[in-house]
PDB file of N, CA and C in Angstrom:
ATOM      1  N   MET V  24    -158.393   5.938 -36.285  1.00 63.00           N
ATOM      2  CA  MET V  24    -158.752   7.008 -35.352  1.00 63.00           C
ATOM      3  C   MET V  24    -159.302   6.297 -33.816  1.00 63.00           C
ATOM      4  N   THR V  25    -158.599   6.890 -33.138  1.00 89.00           N
ATOM      5  CA  THR V  25    -158.862   6.259 -31.538  1.00 89.00           C
ATOM      6  C   THR V  25    -159.529   7.580 -30.813  1.00 89.00           C
ATOM      7  N   ALA V  26    -160.673   7.298 -30.682  1.00 97.00           N
ATOM      8  CA  ALA V  26    -161.413   8.333 -29.704  1.00 97.00           C
ATOM      9  C   ALA V  26    -160.633   8.640 -28.080  1.00 97.00           C
ATOM     10  N   ILE V  27    -160.832   9.411 -27.717  1.00 98.00           N
ATOM     11  CA  ILE V  27    -160.399   9.743 -26.146  1.00 98.00           C
ATOM     12  C   ILE V  27    -161.036  10.605 -25.184  1.00 98.00           C
ATOM     13  N   GLY V  28    -161.501   9.753 -24.273  1.00 98.00           N
ATOM     14  CA  GLY V  28    -162.181  10.442 -23.384  1.00 98.00           C
ATOM     15  C   GLY V  28    -161.423  11.141 -21.878  1.00 98.00           C
ATOM     16  N   VAL V  29    -162.140  11.888 -21.345  1.00 98.00           N
ATOM     17  CA  VAL V  29    -161.442  12.779 -20.440  1.00 98.00           C
ATOM     18  C   VAL V  29    -162.307  12.942 -19.333  1.00 98.00           C
ATOM     19  N   ILE V  30    -162.065  12.727 -18.349  1.00 98.00           N
ATOM     20  CA  ILE V  30    -162.965  12.904 -16.737  1.00 98.00           C
ATOM     21  C   ILE V  30    -162.119  13.926 -16.013  1.00 98.00           C
ATOM     22  N   ALA V  31    -162.603  15.201 -16.080  1.00 98.00           N
ATOM     23  CA  ALA V  31    -161.543  16.462 -14.781  1.00 98.00           C
ATOM     24  C   ALA V  31    -162.417  16.488 -14.234  1.00 98.00           C
ATOM     25  N   THR V  32    -161.932  15.987 -12.684  1.00 98.00           N
ATOM     26  CA  THR V  32    -162.510  16.359 -11.120  1.00 98.00           C
ATOM     27  C   THR V  32    -162.143  17.488 -10.684  1.00 98.00           C
ATOM     28  N   LEU V  33    -162.903  18.299 -10.540  1.00 98.00           N
ATOM     29  CA  LEU V  33    -162.455  19.851  -9.929  1.00 98.00           C
ATOM     30  C   LEU V  33    -163.316  20.211  -8.763  1.00 98.00           C
ATOM     31  N   THR V  34    -162.824  20.726  -7.810  1.00 98.00           N
ATOM     32  CA  THR V  34    -163.417  21.027  -6.652  1.00 98.00           C
ATOM     33  C   THR V  34    -163.586  22.407  -6.472  1.00 98.00           C
ATOM     34  N   VAL V  35    -164.881  23.059  -6.018  1.00 98.00           N
ATOM     35  CA  VAL V  35    -165.038  24.341  -6.263  1.00 98.00           C
ATOM     36  C   VAL V  35    -164.997  25.210  -4.622  1.00 98.00           C
ATOM     37  N   ALA V  36    -164.423  26.150  -4.935  1.00 98.00           N
ATOM     38  CA  ALA V  36    -163.848  27.079  -3.150  1.00 98.00           C
ATOM     39  C   ALA V  36    -165.517  27.038  -2.445  1.00 98.00           C
ATOM     40  N   GLU V  37    -166.072  27.616  -1.561  1.00 98.00           N
ATOM     41  CA  GLU V  37    -167.264  27.424  -1.246  1.00 98.00           C
ATOM     42  C   GLU V  37    -167.438  28.838  -1.637  1.00 98.00           C
ATOM     43  N   GLY V  38    -168.850  29.075  -2.064  1.00 98.00           N
ATOM     44  CA  GLY V  38    -168.995  30.200  -2.526  1.00 98.00           C
ATOM     45  C   GLY V  38    -168.476  31.161  -3.878  1.00 98.00           C
ATOM     46  N   LYS V  39    -168.231  29.728  -4.628  1.00 98.00           N
ATOM     47  CA  LYS V  39    -167.891  30.066  -5.978  1.00 98.00           C
ATOM     48  C   LYS V  39    -168.574  29.528  -7.077  1.00 98.00           C
ATOM     49  N   ASN V  40    -169.326  28.322  -6.614  1.00 98.00           N
ATOM     50  CA  ASN V  40    -170.221  27.495  -7.612  1.00 98.00           C
ATOM     51  C   ASN V  40    -170.700  28.428  -8.566  1.00 98.00           C
ATOM     52  N   GLU V  41    -171.265  29.592  -8.427  1.00 98.00           N
ATOM     53  CA  GLU V  41    -172.437  29.830  -9.459  1.00 98.00           C
ATOM     54  C   GLU V  41    -171.207  31.071 -10.324  1.00 98.00           C
ATOM     55  N   ASP V  42    -170.426  31.510 -10.333  1.00 98.00           N
ATOM     56  CA  ASP V  42    -169.554  32.010 -10.967  1.00 98.00           C
ATOM     57  C   ASP V  42    -168.754  31.099 -11.834  1.00 98.00           C
ATOM     58  N   PHE V  43    -168.091  29.711 -11.243  1.00 98.00           N
ATOM     59  CA  PHE V  43    -167.434  28.690 -11.946  1.00 98.00           C
ATOM     60  C   PHE V  43    -168.293  28.228 -13.015  1.00 98.00           C
ATOM     61  N   GLU V  44    -169.983  27.799 -12.832  1.00 98.00           N
ATOM     62  CA  GLU V  44    -170.923  27.317 -13.474  1.00 98.00           C
ATOM     63  C   GLU V  44    -171.053  28.422 -14.872  1.00 98.00           C
ATOM     64  N   ALA V  45    -170.761  29.756 -14.520  1.00 98.00           N
ATOM     65  CA  ALA V  45    -170.848  30.884 -15.313  1.00 98.00           C
ATOM     66  C   ALA V  45    -170.052  31.021 -16.570  1.00 98.00           C
ATOM     67  N   VAL V  46    -168.698  30.762 -16.098  1.00 97.00           N
ATOM     68  CA  VAL V  46    -167.621  30.344 -16.815  1.00 97.00           C
ATOM     69  C   VAL V  46    -167.480  29.351 -17.615  1.00 97.00           C
ATOM     70  N   PHE V  47    -167.828  28.313 -16.880  1.00 97.00           N
ATOM     71  CA  PHE V  47    -167.744  26.993 -17.630  1.00 97.00           C
ATOM     72  C   PHE V  47    -168.918  27.196 -18.897  1.00 97.00           C
ATOM     73  N   ALA V  48    -170.009  27.575 -18.718  1.00 97.00           N
ATOM     74  CA  ALA V  48    -170.736  27.328 -19.709  1.00 97.00           C
ATOM     75  C   ALA V  48    -170.587  28.451 -20.950  1.00 97.00           C
ATOM     76  N   GLU V  49    -169.749  29.378 -20.324  1.00 97.00           N
ATOM     77  CA  GLU V  49    -169.121  30.137 -21.872  1.00 97.00           C
ATOM     78  C   GLU V  49    -168.299  29.014 -22.820  1.00 97.00           C
ATOM     79  N   LEU V  50    -167.325  28.593 -21.762  1.00 97.00           N
ATOM     80  CA  LEU V  50    -166.157  27.586 -22.284  1.00 97.00           C
ATOM     81  C   LEU V  50    -166.956  26.609 -23.143  1.00 97.00           C
ATOM     82  N   ALA V  51    -167.948  25.990 -22.472  1.00 96.00           N
ATOM     83  CA  ALA V  51    -168.659  25.129 -23.043  1.00 96.00           C
ATOM     84  C   ALA V  51    -169.186  25.286 -24.327  1.00 96.00           C
ATOM     85  N   ALA V  52    -169.834  26.704 -24.745  1.00 97.00           N
ATOM     86  CA  ALA V  52    -170.467  27.218 -26.080  1.00 97.00           C
ATOM     87  C   ALA V  52    -169.489  26.887 -27.174  1.00 97.00           C
ATOM     88  N   ALA V  53    -168.283  28.078 -26.448  1.00 96.00           N
ATOM     89  CA  ALA V  53    -166.824  27.735 -27.419  1.00 96.00           C
ATOM     90  C   ALA V  53    -166.411  26.858 -27.885  1.00 96.00           C
ATOM     91  N   VAL V  54    -166.700  26.030 -27.176  1.00 96.00           N
ATOM     92  CA  VAL V  54    -166.195  24.501 -27.490  1.00 96.00           C
ATOM     93  C   VAL V  54    -166.845  23.894 -28.378  1.00 96.00           C
ATOM     94  N   ARG V  55    -168.350  23.677 -28.038  1.00 95.00           N
ATOM     95  CA  ARG V  55    -168.973  22.788 -29.302  1.00 95.00           C
ATOM     96  C   ARG V  55    -169.391  23.795 -30.575  1.00 95.00           C
ATOM     97  N   ALA V  56    -169.426  25.284 -30.368  1.00 96.00           N
ATOM     98  CA  ALA V  56    -168.820  26.159 -31.409  1.00 96.00           C
ATOM     99  C   ALA V  56    -168.023  25.818 -32.566  1.00 96.00           C
ATOM    100  N   ASN V  57    -166.922  25.619 -31.982  1.00 96.00           N
ATOM    101  CA  ASN V  57    -165.353  25.370 -32.503  1.00 96.00           C
ATOM    102  C   ASN V  57    -164.761  24.432 -32.381  1.00 96.00           C
ATOM    103  N   GLU V  58    -165.213  23.445 -32.293  1.00 96.00           N
ATOM    104  CA  GLU V  58    -164.643  22.271 -32.405  1.00 96.00           C
ATOM    105  C   GLU V  58    -164.945  21.003 -32.758  1.00 96.00           C
ATOM    106  N   PRO V  59    -164.914  20.704 -34.227  1.00 96.00           N
ATOM    107  CA  PRO V  59    -165.708  19.593 -34.663  1.00 96.00           C
ATOM    108  C   PRO V  59    -164.856  18.192 -34.281  1.00 96.00           C
ATOM    109  N   GLY V  60    -164.103  18.262 -33.993  1.00 96.00           N
ATOM    110  CA  GLY V  60    -163.028  17.072 -33.003  1.00 96.00           C
ATOM    111  C   GLY V  60    -163.816  16.534 -31.750  1.00 96.00           C
ATOM    112  N   ASN V  61    -164.821  17.633 -31.397  1.00 97.00           N
ATOM    113  CA  ASN V  61    -164.946  17.160 -29.697  1.00 97.00           C
ATOM    114  C   ASN V  61    -166.613  16.495 -30.088  1.00 97.00           C
ATOM    115  N   VAL V  62    -166.737  15.563 -29.411  1.00 97.00           N
ATOM    116  CA  VAL V  62    -168.021  14.873 -29.322  1.00 97.00           C
ATOM    117  C   VAL V  62    -168.832  15.145 -28.270  1.00 97.00           C
ATOM    118  N   PHE V  63    -168.387  15.163 -27.034  1.00 95.00           N
ATOM    119  CA  PHE V  63    -169.210  15.915 -26.103  1.00 95.00           C
ATOM    120  C   PHE V  63    -168.305  16.745 -25.008  1.00 95.00           C
ATOM    121  N   TYR V  64    -168.940  17.761 -24.174  1.00 96.00           N
ATOM    122  CA  TYR V  64    -168.095  18.677 -23.387  1.00 96.00           C
ATOM    123  C   TYR V  64    -169.251  18.697 -22.377  1.00 96.00           C
ATOM    124  N   ALA V  65    -169.488  17.900 -21.524  1.00 97.00           N
ATOM    125  CA  ALA V  65    -170.222  18.091 -20.407  1.00 97.00           C
ATOM    126  C   ALA V  65    -169.932  18.671 -18.794  1.00 97.00           C
ATOM    127  N   LEU V  66    -170.471  19.100 -18.060  1.00 98.00           N
ATOM    128  CA  LEU V  66    -170.166  19.511 -16.901  1.00 98.00           C
ATOM    129  C   LEU V  66    -171.181  19.197 -16.051  1.00 98.00           C
ATOM    130  N   THR V  67    -170.990  18.001 -14.916  1.00 98.00           N
ATOM    131  CA  THR V  67    -171.769  17.465 -13.837  1.00 98.00           C
ATOM    132  C   THR V  67    -171.084  17.914 -12.382  1.00 98.00           C
ATOM    133  N   ARG V  68    -172.326  17.408 -11.873  1.00 98.00           N
ATOM    134  CA  ARG V  68    -172.182  17.832 -10.231  1.00 98.00           C
ATOM    135  C   ARG V  68    -172.368  16.570  -9.492  1.00 98.00           C
ATOM    136  N   SER V  69    -171.363  16.280  -8.064  1.00 98.00           N
ATOM    137  CA  SER V  69    -171.940  15.805  -7.570  1.00 98.00           C
ATOM    138  C   SER V  69    -172.975  15.611  -6.595  1.00 98.00           C
ATOM    139  N   ARG V  70    -173.636  14.558  -6.593  1.00 98.00           N
ATOM    140  CA  ARG V  70    -174.970  14.531  -5.347  1.00 98.00           C
ATOM    141  C   ARG V  70    -174.111  14.584  -4.045  1.00 98.00           C
ATOM    142  N   SER V  71    -173.271  14.043  -3.851  1.00 98.00           N
ATOM    143  CA  SER V  71    -173.136  13.941  -2.477  1.00 98.00           C
ATOM    144  C   SER V  71    -172.106  15.218  -1.581  1.00 98.00           C
ATOM    145  N   ASN V  72    -171.324  15.393  -2.572  1.00 98.00           N
ATOM    146  CA  ASN V  72    -170.438  16.824  -2.192  1.00 98.00           C
ATOM    147  C   ASN V  72    -170.715  17.538  -3.038  1.00 98.00           C
ATOM    148  N   ARG V  73    -171.489  18.894  -3.213  1.00 98.00           N
ATOM    149  CA  ARG V  73    -172.066  19.711  -4.074  1.00 98.00           C
ATOM    150  C   ARG V  73    -170.613  21.005  -4.433  1.00 98.00           C
ATOM    151  N   GLN V  74    -169.560  20.756  -3.900  1.00 98.00           N
ATOM    152  CA  GLN V  74    -168.347  20.955  -4.129  1.00 98.00           C
ATOM    153  C   GLN V  74    -167.777  20.607  -5.246  1.00 98.00           C
ATOM    154  N   VAL V  75    -168.109  19.306  -5.376  1.00 98.00           N
ATOM    155  CA  VAL V  75    -166.852  18.744  -6.633  1.00 98.00           C
ATOM    156  C   VAL V  75    -167.617  18.481  -7.689  1.00 98.00           C
ATOM    157  N   TYR V  76    -167.529  18.721  -9.070  1.00 98.00           N
ATOM    158  CA  TYR V  76    -167.510  18.984 -10.220  1.00 98.00           C
ATOM    159  C   TYR V  76    -166.782  18.013 -10.886  1.00 98.00           C
ATOM    160  N   LYS V  77    -167.277  17.194 -12.258  1.00 98.00           N
ATOM    161  CA  LYS V  77    -166.743  16.406 -13.248  1.00 98.00           C
ATOM    162  C   LYS V  77    -167.066  17.029 -14.537  1.00 98.00           C
ATOM    163  N   VAL V  78    -166.121  17.185 -15.282  1.00 98.00           N
ATOM    164  CA  VAL V  78    -166.193  17.340 -16.971  1.00 98.00           C
ATOM    165  C   VAL V  78    -165.843  16.582 -17.402  1.00 98.00           C
ATOM    166  N   LEU V  79    -167.074  15.583 -18.171  1.00 98.00           N
ATOM    167  CA  LEU V  79    -166.837  14.608 -19.157  1.00 98.00           C
ATOM    168  C   LEU V  79    -166.620  14.995 -20.557  1.00 98.00           C
ATOM    169  N   GLU V  80    -165.810  14.644 -21.073  1.00 98.00           N
ATOM    170  CA  GLU V  80    -165.108  15.136 -22.311  1.00 98.00           C
ATOM    171  C   GLU V  80    -164.665  14.072 -23.508  1.00 98.00           C
ATOM    172  N   GLN V  81    -165.039  13.944 -24.951  1.00 98.00           N
ATOM    173  CA  GLN V  81    -164.823  13.375 -25.714  1.00 98.00           C
ATOM    174  C   GLN V  81    -164.295  13.616 -26.992  1.00 98.00           C
ATOM    175  N   TYR V  82    -163.469  13.026 -27.698  1.00 97.00           N
ATOM    176  CA  TYR V  82    -162.522  13.468 -28.639  1.00 97.00           C
ATOM    177  C   TYR V  82    -162.510  12.854 -29.461  1.00 97.00           C
ATOM    178  N   VAL V  83    -162.625  12.479 -30.844  1.00 97.00           N
ATOM    179  CA  VAL V  83    -162.089  11.873 -32.086  1.00 97.00           C
ATOM    180  C   VAL V  83    -160.682  11.440 -32.136  1.00 97.00           C
ATOM    181  N   ASP V  84    -160.094  12.233 -31.825  1.00 96.00           N
ATOM    182  CA  ASP V  84    -158.331  11.738 -31.333  1.00 96.00           C
ATOM    183  C   ASP V  84    -157.914  12.654 -30.635  1.00 96.00           C
ATOM    184  N   GLN V  85    -156.086  12.400 -30.638  1.00 95.00           N
ATOM    185  CA  GLN V  85    -155.066  13.198 -29.765  1.00 95.00           C
ATOM    186  C   GLN V  85    -155.204  14.713 -30.345  1.00 95.00           C
ATOM    187  N   ASP V  86    -155.202  14.560 -31.910  1.00 95.00           N
ATOM    188  CA  ASP V  86    -155.147  16.177 -32.240  1.00 95.00           C
ATOM    189  C   ASP V  86    -156.232  17.033 -31.706  1.00 95.00           C
ATOM    190  N   ALA V  87    -157.301  16.337 -31.618  1.00 96.00           N
ATOM    191  CA  ALA V  87    -158.855  16.791 -31.663  1.00 96.00           C
ATOM    192  C   ALA V  87    -158.676  17.533 -29.715  1.00 96.00           C
ATOM    193  N   LEU V  88    -158.278  16.487 -29.185  1.00 96.00           N
ATOM    194  CA  LEU V  88    -157.787  16.909 -27.755  1.00 96.00           C
ATOM    195  C   LEU V  88    -157.027  17.957 -27.483  1.00 96.00           C
ATOM    196  N   THR V  89    -155.703  18.047 -28.409  1.00 95.00           N
ATOM    197  CA  THR V  89    -154.309  18.722 -28.341  1.00 95.00           C
ATOM    198  C   THR V  89    -155.301  20.249 -28.666  1.00 95.00           C
ATOM    199  N   ALA V  90    -155.986  20.398 -29.874  1.00 94.00           N
ATOM    200  CA  ALA V  90    -156.587  21.823 -29.878  1.00 94.00           C
ATOM    201  C   ALA V  90    -157.370  22.150 -29.025  1.00 94.00           C
ATOM    202  N   ASN V  91    -158.499  21.523 -28.330  1.00 92.00           N
ATOM    203  CA  ASN V  91    -158.953  21.999 -27.256  1.00 92.00           C
ATOM    204  C   ASN V  91    -158.394  23.015 -26.318  1.00 92.00           C
ATOM    205  N   GLY V  92    -157.272  22.198 -25.814  1.00 92.00           N
ATOM    206  CA  GLY V  92    -156.118  22.497 -24.584  1.00 92.00           C
ATOM    207  C   GLY V  92    -155.273  24.219 -24.870  1.00 92.00           C
ATOM    208  N   GLY V  93    -155.206  24.044 -26.699  1.00 92.00           N
ATOM    209  CA  GLY V  93    -154.267  25.164 -27.176  1.00 92.00           C
ATOM    210  C   GLY V  93    -155.348  26.379 -27.576  1.00 92.00           C
ATOM    211  N   SER V  94    -156.384  26.396 -27.335  1.00 93.00           N
ATOM    212  CA  SER V  94    -157.129  27.353 -27.669  1.00 93.00           C
ATOM    213  C   SER V  94    -157.066  28.480 -26.799  1.00 93.00           C
ATOM    214  N   ASP V  95    -157.486  29.800 -27.662  1.00 94.00           N
ATOM    215  CA  ASP V  95    -157.259  30.983 -26.992  1.00 94.00           C
ATOM    216  C   ASP V  95    -158.609  31.101 -25.861  1.00 94.00           C
ATOM    217  N   TYR V  96    -159.588  30.602 -26.159  1.00 95.00           N
ATOM    218  CA  TYR V  96    -160.364  30.722 -25.391  1.00 95.00           C
ATOM    219  C   TYR V  96    -160.237  29.474 -24.015  1.00 95.00           C
ATOM    220  N   PHE V  97    -159.866  28.582 -24.330  1.00 93.00           N
ATOM    221  CA  PHE V  97    -159.617  27.747 -23.022  1.00 93.00           C
ATOM    222  C   PHE V  97    -158.866  27.965 -22.183  1.00 93.00           C
ATOM    223  N   LYS V  98    -157.696  28.793 -22.805  1.00 94.00           N
ATOM    224  CA  LYS V  98    -156.999  29.343 -21.890  1.00 94.00           C
ATOM    225  C   LYS V  98    -157.464  30.548 -21.121  1.00 94.00           C
ATOM    226  N   ALA V  99    -157.805  31.189 -21.526  1.00 94.00           N
ATOM    227  CA  ALA V  99    -159.219  32.468 -20.993  1.00 94.00           C
ATOM    228  C   ALA V  99    -160.037  31.947 -19.737  1.00 94.00           C
ATOM    229  N   ALA V 100    -160.584  30.831 -20.296  1.00 95.00           N
ATOM    230  CA  ALA V 100    -161.464  30.613 -19.228  1.00 95.00           C
ATOM    231  C   ALA V 100    -160.818  30.056 -18.248  1.00 95.00           C
ATOM    232  N   GLY V 101    -159.444  29.306 -18.616  1.00 92.00           N
ATOM    233  CA  GLY V 101    -158.664  28.031 -17.648  1.00 92.00           C
ATOM    234  C   GLY V 101    -158.360  29.266 -16.462  1.00 92.00           C
ATOM    235  N   ALA V 102    -157.939  30.408 -16.609  1.00 93.00           N
ATOM    236  CA  ALA V 102    -157.708  31.615 -15.688  1.00 93.00           C
ATOM    237  C   ALA V 102    -158.248  31.927 -14.877  1.00 93.00           C
ATOM    238  N   LYS V 103    -159.495  32.032 -15.427  1.00 96.00           N
ATOM    239  CA  LYS V 103    -161.271  32.398 -14.723  1.00 96.00           C
ATOM    240  C   LYS V 103    -161.627  31.531 -13.941  1.00 96.00           C
ATOM    241  N   LEU V 104    -161.654  29.899 -14.208  1.00 96.00           N
ATOM    242  CA  LEU V 104    -161.579  28.966 -13.680  1.00 96.00           C
ATOM    243  C   LEU V 104    -160.734  28.379 -12.469  1.00 96.00           C
ATOM    244  N   GLY V 105    -159.999  28.743 -12.880  1.00 94.00           N
ATOM    245  CA  GLY V 105    -158.696  28.447 -11.649  1.00 94.00           C
ATOM    246  C   GLY V 105    -159.074  29.462 -10.297  1.00 94.00           C
ATOM    247  N   LEU V 106    -159.590  30.517 -10.748  1.00 97.00           N
ATOM    248  CA  LEU V 106    -160.035  31.379  -9.200  1.00 97.00           C
ATOM    249  C   LEU V 106    -160.938  30.948  -8.443  1.00 97.00           C
ATOM    250  N   CYS V 107    -161.840  30.025  -9.052  1.00 98.00           N
ATOM    251  CA  CYS V 107    -163.270  29.432  -8.113  1.00 98.00           C
ATOM    252  C   CYS V 107    -162.505  28.179  -7.666  1.00 98.00           C
ATOM    253  N   LEU V 108    -161.354  27.595  -8.035  1.00 98.00           N
ATOM    254  CA  LEU V 108    -161.217  25.884  -7.617  1.00 98.00           C
ATOM    255  C   LEU V 108    -160.515  26.073  -5.975  1.00 98.00           C
ATOM    256  N   ALA V 109    -160.870  25.272  -5.365  1.00 98.00           N
ATOM    257  CA  ALA V 109    -160.102  24.856  -4.079  1.00 98.00           C
ATOM    258  C   ALA V 109    -158.763  24.208  -4.441  1.00 98.00           C
ATOM    259  N   GLY V 110    -158.359  23.681  -5.313  1.00 96.00           N
ATOM    260  CA  GLY V 110    -157.508  22.895  -5.078  1.00 96.00           C
ATOM    261  C   GLY V 110    -156.996  22.541  -6.795  1.00 96.00           C
ATOM    262  N   ALA V 111    -156.011  21.858  -7.266  1.00 96.00           N
ATOM    263  CA  ALA V 111    -155.742  21.338  -8.586  1.00 96.00           C
ATOM    264  C   ALA V 111    -156.688  20.319  -8.778  1.00 96.00           C
ATOM    265  N   PRO V 112    -156.936  20.708 -10.452  1.00 96.00           N
ATOM    266  CA  PRO V 112    -158.172  19.403 -10.884  1.00 96.00           C
ATOM    267  C   PRO V 112    -157.129  18.077 -10.758  1.00 96.00           C
ATOM    268  N   ASP V 113    -157.999  16.996 -10.947  1.00 98.00           N
ATOM    269  CA  ASP V 113    -157.444  15.553 -11.370  1.00 98.00           C
ATOM    270  C   ASP V 113    -158.205  15.238 -12.580  1.00 98.00           C
ATOM    271  N   ILE V 114    -157.026  15.228 -13.352  1.00 97.00           N
ATOM    272  CA  ILE V 114    -157.573  15.102 -14.994  1.00 97.00           C
ATOM    273  C   ILE V 114    -157.037  13.365 -15.466  1.00 97.00           C
ATOM    274  N   GLU V 115    -158.109  12.585 -15.738  1.00 98.00           N
ATOM    275  CA  GLU V 115    -157.838  11.550 -15.903  1.00 98.00           C
ATOM    276  C   GLU V 115    -158.416  11.161 -17.900  1.00 98.00           C
ATOM    277  N   TYR V 116    -157.672  10.481 -18.127  1.00 97.00           N
ATOM    278  CA  TYR V 116    -157.150  10.144 -19.673  1.00 97.00           C
ATOM    279  C   TYR V 116    -157.902   8.618 -19.864  1.00 97.00           C
ATOM    280  N   LEU V 117    -158.595   8.756 -21.055  1.00 97.00           N
ATOM    281  CA  LEU V 117    -159.792   7.134 -21.415  1.00 97.00           C
ATOM    282  C   LEU V 117    -158.982   7.269 -22.689  1.00 97.00           C
ATOM    283  N   ASP V 118    -158.895   5.996 -23.184  1.00 96.00           N
ATOM    284  CA  ASP V 118    -158.835   5.268 -24.923  1.00 96.00           C
ATOM    285  C   ASP V 118    -160.140   4.639 -24.902  1.00 96.00           C
ATOM    286  N   ALA V 119    -160.782   4.830 -25.960  1.00 93.00           N
ATOM    287  CA  ALA V 119    -162.157   4.252 -26.236  1.00 93.00           C
ATOM    288  C   ALA V 119    -161.911   2.892 -26.908  1.00 93.00           C
ATOM    289  N   VAL V 120    -162.406   1.761 -26.206  1.00 91.00           N
ATOM    290  CA  VAL V 120    -162.647   0.521 -26.567  1.00 91.00           C
ATOM    291  C   VAL V 120    -163.719   0.378 -27.486  1.00 91.00           C
TER     292      VAL V 120
END
């Protein structure tokens, strides 16, 4: 198995931080409760630009990552999170070494 890391950079629209964080908290709880292939799933916020968040994720393999993106709760949260964003997310995929 090859672990996969993900760093998602999300810029939140002004005035939407609280809504974004609330939706993400629900999503993170669902990921942790339902995805044994998820090693960690954490939301962080930039110190230099309070509108920029980074989601740090790690999965045991590609199947676990695919399961995350295909889940009903991820799709539902994605629609809600999208309403809070100022633009498209920047997603970077990383291979563990």
